Amino acid sequence: MSLQKLLVTDIDGTITHQSHLLHDRVVKALHQYYDSGWQLFFLTGRYFSYAYPLFQNFSVPFLLGSQNGSSVWSSTDKEFIYFRSLSRDFLYVLEKYFEDLDLIACIESGASNRDVYFRKGLGKTSQELKAILDAVYFPTPEAARLLVDVQGHLSEEFSYEDFAIAKFFGEREEVKKIMDRFIQSPEVSSQVTMNYMRWPFDFKYAVLLLTLKDVSKGFAVDQVVQTFYKENKPFIMASGDDANDIDLLSRGDFKIVIQTAPEEMHGLADFLAPPAKDFGILSAWEAGELRYKQLVNP
């Protein structure tokens, strides 16, 4: 039996616990898996310019999906396979629900629009929240050149025709507040896919992700399978650690969930892996490779 193999994985909290580093052990393992026939596909909520440096020294081909499936890039062709985005006019709708919240609203333009990060502070702790984000996402002047701190309305200062994703960052209860408002509003909920997740660098905080309706990590997997495999669906080994990975995992023939994931996700796992800081993904991938071998050589 011949069956192609696709290794699909989330990044933060799954294959790394650090914002700017992919450990050599993980990089070495990924190269070995590619050499043994696995195609590599990384899927993240990060914007492309923030995700790509983790992989820029890879010597094997890979696919990189950014902003929760809003785009996928091929290292072989050095081009994007697709983009999906929301109209800037939708910002006027979102702003109706910003009142009395203590959050950071982030509108990411996407790689088709230079990957600019428009940020608006809402509420009394916005400066503290910005400092937390800056330490992770914008630690250098070079990184900060993509950042626009909006003083007025996002809908007026956003300078592109469309955007890839909206993110709302803050303490978990505050993020749940705006999520509840959006869920109860058909003019928002009918237009977007919403994902609430813990912030991978500190679980005290959360992020709400809004992408175009039906766009998700699972959607990205479907697009890649359709584009590269046609009718010959590969064996998919999928891994993740938070709620925005659930539909990614649903596409997997072998599902890896990291132990730090919300407990309600643990039941999805074929393999419950130790935390990223302990390189738990390495033993999980070994188990997935074994499952594949058992399938093709019963």
Short mmCIF file of C-alpha atoms in Angstrom, two decimals:
data_model
loop_
_atom_site.label_atom_id
_atom_site.label_comp_id
_atom_site.label_asym_id
_atom_site.label_seq_id
_atom_site.Cartn_x
_atom_site.Cartn_y
_atom_site.Cartn_z
CA MET A 1 0.00 0.00 0.00
CA SER A 2 1.35 3.45 -0.94
CA LEU A 3 0.10 6.53 0.91
CA GLN A 4 1.60 10.01 1.00
CA LYS A 5 2.27 11.60 4.39
CA LEU A 6 1.51 15.14 5.60
CA LEU A 7 2.73 16.43 8.97
CA VAL A 8 0.59 19.42 9.99
CA THR A 9 1.26 21.26 13.22
CA ASP A 10 0.44 24.33 15.21
CA ILE A 11 3.48 26.31 16.37
CA ASP A 12 3.14 28.12 19.72
CA GLY A 13 2.66 25.79 22.65
CA THR A 14 2.99 22.76 20.38
CA ILE A 15 6.46 22.72 18.81
CA THR A 16 7.90 25.67 20.76
CA HIS A 17 7.22 27.53 24.01
CA GLN A 18 9.42 30.48 23.02
CA SER A 19 8.29 33.37 20.86
CA HIS A 20 11.40 33.69 18.68
CA LEU A 21 13.05 30.27 18.76
CA LEU A 22 12.47 26.80 17.38
CA HIS A 23 14.83 24.47 19.23
CA ASP A 24 17.53 22.63 17.27
CA ARG A 25 16.12 19.27 18.40
CA VAL A 26 12.76 20.08 16.83
CA VAL A 27 14.36 21.45 13.65
CA LYS A 28 16.52 18.33 13.30
CA ALA A 29 13.52 16.04 13.78
CA LEU A 30 11.49 17.93 11.17
CA HIS A 31 14.30 17.61 8.63
CA GLN A 32 14.47 13.88 9.34
CA TYR A 33 10.73 13.49 8.86
CA TYR A 34 10.91 15.32 5.55
CA ASP A 35 13.77 13.03 4.47
CA SER A 36 11.62 10.00 5.32
CA GLY A 37 8.76 11.18 3.12
CA TRP A 38 6.68 13.53 5.25
CA GLN A 39 5.60 16.86 3.76
CA LEU A 40 5.69 19.68 6.33
CA PHE A 41 2.89 22.17 6.95
CA PHE A 42 2.99 24.70 9.80
CA LEU A 43 -0.22 26.49 10.81
CA THR A 44 -0.32 29.42 13.20
CA GLY A 45 -2.29 32.40 14.39
CA ARG A 46 0.84 34.51 13.90
CA TYR A 47 1.10 36.92 11.00
CA PHE A 48 3.46 35.77 8.27
CA SER A 49 6.34 38.18 9.01
CA TYR A 50 6.35 37.05 12.64
CA ALA A 51 6.11 33.32 11.87
CA TYR A 52 8.54 33.02 8.96
CA PRO A 53 11.80 33.78 10.87
CA LEU A 54 11.36 30.55 12.83
CA PHE A 55 11.81 28.61 9.58
CA GLN A 56 14.06 30.82 7.45
CA ASN A 57 17.07 28.52 7.92
CA PHE A 58 15.21 25.33 6.97
CA SER A 59 16.94 23.42 4.19
CA VAL A 60 13.83 21.38 3.29
CA PRO A 61 10.55 22.53 1.68
CA PHE A 62 7.57 23.47 3.83
CA LEU A 63 4.21 25.19 3.77
CA LEU A 64 3.38 27.99 6.21
CA GLY A 65 -0.21 28.93 7.01
CA SER A 66 -0.64 32.22 8.86
CA GLN A 67 -3.36 34.09 10.74
CA ASN A 68 -5.43 31.00 11.47
CA GLY A 69 -5.65 29.84 7.87
CA SER A 70 -6.09 33.24 6.17
CA SER A 71 -3.15 32.47 3.89
CA VAL A 72 -0.74 29.66 3.00
CA TRP A 73 2.78 30.18 1.63
CA SER A 74 5.00 27.66 -0.18
CA SER A 75 8.75 27.76 0.45
CA THR A 76 9.30 25.88 -2.81
CA ASP A 77 7.53 28.41 -5.02
CA LYS A 78 8.23 31.40 -2.74
CA GLU A 79 4.63 32.48 -3.19
CA PHE A 80 1.25 32.32 -1.51
CA ILE A 81 -1.21 29.62 -2.53
CA TYR A 82 -4.19 31.72 -1.45
CA PHE A 83 -5.36 34.68 0.63
CA ARG A 84 -8.70 35.12 2.37
CA SER A 85 -9.63 38.47 3.90
CA LEU A 86 -12.40 40.67 5.31
CA SER A 87 -13.42 44.04 3.86
CA ARG A 88 -12.21 47.10 5.73
CA ASP A 89 -15.88 48.24 5.86
CA PHE A 90 -16.42 45.49 8.44
CA LEU A 91 -14.36 47.56 10.90
CA TYR A 92 -17.27 49.99 11.22
CA VAL A 93 -19.41 47.06 12.37
CA LEU A 94 -16.87 45.77 14.89
CA GLU A 95 -16.36 49.19 16.46
CA LYS A 96 -19.99 49.30 17.57
CA TYR A 97 -19.14 46.69 20.23
CA PHE A 98 -15.97 48.26 21.73
CA GLU A 99 -17.61 50.31 24.49
CA ASP A 100 -16.66 49.72 28.16
CA LEU A 101 -14.02 47.09 27.43
CA ASP A 102 -10.45 46.78 28.70
CA LEU A 103 -8.70 45.22 25.71
CA ILE A 104 -6.33 45.67 22.84
CA ALA A 105 -7.97 45.46 19.41
CA CYS A 106 -5.53 44.42 16.67
CA ILE A 107 -6.29 44.47 12.97
CA GLU A 108 -3.67 42.60 10.94
CA SER A 109 -3.57 43.60 7.29
CA GLY A 110 -2.08 40.28 6.12
CA ALA A 111 0.91 39.47 3.94
CA SER A 112 -0.89 40.71 0.81
CA ASN A 113 -0.93 44.14 2.50
CA ARG A 114 2.65 44.28 3.88
CA ASP A 115 1.69 42.53 7.15
CA VAL A 116 0.97 45.78 8.99
CA TYR A 117 -0.34 45.49 12.56
CA PHE A 118 -2.88 48.18 13.49
CA ARG A 119 -3.45 48.36 17.23
CA LYS A 120 -6.01 50.24 19.29
CA GLY A 121 -6.05 50.34 23.08
CA LEU A 122 -9.46 50.14 24.74
CA GLY A 123 -9.82 50.86 28.45
CA LYS A 124 -7.73 51.86 31.42
CA THR A 125 -5.05 49.12 31.29
CA SER A 126 -4.32 49.41 27.58
CA GLN A 127 -0.78 50.72 28.15
CA GLU A 128 0.05 47.75 30.37
CA LEU A 129 -1.41 45.35 27.81
CA LYS A 130 0.57 47.00 25.01
CA ALA A 131 3.78 46.58 27.01
CA ILE A 132 3.05 42.86 27.43
CA LEU A 133 2.49 42.48 23.68
CA ASP A 134 5.53 44.57 22.76
CA ALA A 135 7.86 42.32 24.75
CA VAL A 136 6.77 39.32 22.68
CA TYR A 137 5.89 40.67 19.24
CA PHE A 138 7.85 43.92 18.90
CA PRO A 139 11.05 43.58 20.96
CA THR A 140 13.22 45.43 18.42
CA PRO A 141 12.86 48.60 16.33
CA GLU A 142 12.94 46.42 13.21
CA ALA A 143 9.95 44.37 14.39
CA ALA A 144 8.09 47.51 15.48
CA ARG A 145 8.22 49.03 11.99
CA LEU A 146 5.14 46.91 11.18
CA LEU A 147 3.22 48.39 14.12
CA VAL A 148 0.74 51.27 13.87
CA ASP A 149 -0.68 52.50 17.18
CA VAL A 150 -4.07 53.92 16.30
CA GLN A 151 -5.11 57.06 18.18
CA GLY A 152 -8.56 57.54 16.65
CA HIS A 153 -10.88 54.98 15.07
CA LEU A 154 -9.51 51.80 13.49
CA SER A 155 -12.04 52.15 10.68
CA GLU A 156 -10.60 55.54 9.77
CA GLU A 157 -6.88 54.88 10.23
CA PHE A 158 -6.68 51.40 8.68
CA SER A 159 -5.15 52.09 5.26
CA TYR A 160 -5.90 48.97 3.17
CA GLU A 161 -8.98 47.67 1.38
CA ASP A 162 -9.11 44.43 3.35
CA PHE A 163 -7.55 42.66 6.33
CA ALA A 164 -6.66 39.07 7.20
CA ILE A 165 -7.68 38.83 10.84
CA ALA A 166 -8.93 40.80 13.83
CA LYS A 167 -7.58 39.90 17.27
CA PHE A 168 -8.72 41.02 20.69
CA PHE A 169 -6.21 40.61 23.53
CA GLY A 170 -6.69 41.02 27.27
CA GLU A 171 -7.50 39.22 30.49
CA ARG A 172 -9.64 36.19 29.84
CA GLU A 173 -12.91 37.54 31.24
CA GLU A 174 -12.63 40.75 29.19
CA VAL A 175 -12.02 38.78 26.01
CA LYS A 176 -15.04 36.60 26.78
CA LYS A 177 -17.14 39.78 27.10
CA ILE A 178 -16.45 40.94 23.57
CA MET A 179 -16.84 37.39 22.25
CA ASP A 180 -20.30 37.19 23.84
CA ARG A 181 -21.26 40.51 22.25
CA PHE A 182 -20.16 39.29 18.83
CA ILE A 183 -21.92 35.93 19.23
CA GLN A 184 -25.17 37.70 20.07
CA SER A 185 -24.87 39.98 17.03
CA PRO A 186 -25.87 38.41 13.69
CA GLU A 187 -24.15 41.25 11.78
CA VAL A 188 -20.85 40.01 13.22
CA SER A 189 -21.37 36.29 13.79
CA SER A 190 -22.77 35.67 10.30
CA GLN A 191 -19.64 37.12 8.68
CA VAL A 192 -16.78 35.56 10.63
CA THR A 193 -15.27 32.46 12.16
CA MET A 194 -14.48 33.12 15.83
CA ASN A 195 -11.85 31.34 17.90
CA TYR A 196 -11.26 32.03 21.58
CA MET A 197 -7.88 30.81 22.81
CA ARG A 198 -5.53 31.28 25.71
CA TRP A 199 -2.54 33.49 24.94
CA PRO A 200 0.22 30.88 24.59
CA PHE A 201 2.84 32.97 26.41
CA ASP A 202 0.76 33.59 29.57
CA PHE A 203 -2.53 31.79 30.26
CA LYS A 204 -3.74 34.73 32.38
CA TYR A 205 -4.57 36.35 29.04
CA ALA A 206 -6.66 35.29 26.07
CA VAL A 207 -7.07 36.17 22.41
CA LEU A 208 -10.21 36.20 20.30
CA LEU A 209 -9.52 35.61 16.60
CA LEU A 210 -11.92 36.72 13.87
CA THR A 211 -11.37 35.53 10.30
CA LEU A 212 -13.58 35.48 7.24
CA LYS A 213 -16.49 33.06 7.59
CA ASP A 214 -15.36 29.43 7.15
CA VAL A 215 -11.65 30.34 7.26
CA SER A 216 -9.80 28.33 9.90
CA LYS A 217 -6.83 26.02 10.29
CA GLY A 218 -8.99 23.12 9.12
CA PHE A 219 -9.96 25.14 6.05
CA ALA A 220 -6.25 25.64 5.31
CA VAL A 221 -5.64 21.89 5.50
CA ASP A 222 -8.52 21.29 3.09
CA GLN A 223 -7.09 23.83 0.63
CA VAL A 224 -3.64 22.25 0.73
CA VAL A 225 -5.00 18.72 0.27
CA GLN A 226 -7.13 19.87 -2.66
CA THR A 227 -4.26 21.81 -4.27
CA PHE A 228 -1.42 19.32 -3.87
CA TYR A 229 -3.02 15.91 -3.47
CA LYS A 230 -6.20 16.12 -5.58
CA GLU A 231 -8.09 12.86 -5.09
CA ASN A 232 -5.23 11.11 -3.25
CA LYS A 233 -5.70 12.31 0.32
CA PRO A 234 -2.52 11.79 2.34
CA PHE A 235 -2.16 10.31 5.80
CA ILE A 236 -2.32 13.40 8.02
CA MET A 237 -0.54 13.65 11.37
CA ALA A 238 -1.98 16.75 13.09
CA SER A 239 -0.93 18.44 16.33
CA GLY A 240 -2.17 21.36 18.41
CA ASP A 241 -2.64 22.76 21.89
CA ASP A 242 -5.62 25.12 21.96
CA ALA A 243 -9.19 25.67 20.82
CA ASN A 244 -8.23 27.18 17.46
CA ASP A 245 -6.56 23.84 16.65
CA ILE A 246 -9.69 21.71 17.10
CA ASP A 247 -10.76 21.71 13.46
CA LEU A 248 -7.12 21.21 12.42
CA LEU A 249 -7.08 18.09 14.58
CA SER A 250 -10.36 16.95 13.05
CA ARG A 251 -8.54 16.56 9.71
CA GLY A 252 -5.91 14.30 11.25
CA ASP A 253 -5.63 10.55 10.83
CA PHE A 254 -3.34 10.67 13.86
CA LYS A 255 -4.21 13.42 16.34
CA ILE A 256 -1.66 14.83 18.78
CA VAL A 257 -2.86 17.05 21.63
CA ILE A 258 -0.38 18.71 23.99
CA GLN A 259 -1.09 18.12 27.70
CA THR A 260 -1.24 21.87 28.32
CA ALA A 261 -4.32 22.10 26.05
CA PRO A 262 -7.72 22.75 27.66
CA GLU A 263 -8.86 19.54 29.32
CA GLU A 264 -11.90 19.22 27.05
CA MET A 265 -9.49 18.71 24.12
CA HIS A 266 -7.67 15.76 25.67
CA GLY A 267 -10.33 13.32 24.52
CA LEU A 268 -9.57 14.18 20.89
CA ALA A 269 -6.05 12.79 21.14
CA ASP A 270 -4.60 9.62 19.73
CA PHE A 271 -1.49 10.73 21.60
CA LEU A 272 -1.46 13.14 24.56
CA ALA A 273 2.00 14.70 24.40
CA PRO A 274 4.10 16.27 27.16
CA PRO A 275 4.44 20.08 27.07
CA ALA A 276 6.36 21.95 24.38
CA LYS A 277 9.04 23.00 26.88
CA ASP A 278 9.79 19.28 27.39
CA PHE A 279 9.84 18.56 23.63
CA GLY A 280 6.81 16.33 23.98
CA ILE A 281 6.07 16.64 20.28
CA LEU A 282 9.10 14.45 19.47
CA SER A 283 7.70 11.30 21.09
CA ALA A 284 4.28 12.13 19.63
CA TRP A 285 5.64 12.28 16.09
CA GLU A 286 7.39 8.94 16.64
CA ALA A 287 4.05 7.42 17.64
CA GLY A 288 2.41 8.92 14.54
CA GLU A 289 5.09 7.49 12.29
CA LEU A 290 4.54 4.07 13.87
CA ARG A 291 0.78 4.36 13.28
CA TYR A 292 1.43 5.16 9.63
CA LYS A 293 3.72 2.13 9.24
CA GLN A 294 1.11 -0.13 10.85
CA LEU A 295 -1.46 1.17 8.39
CA VAL A 296 0.57 0.61 5.24
CA ASN A 297 2.14 -2.67 6.43
CA PRO A 298 -0.55 -4.36 8.55
#
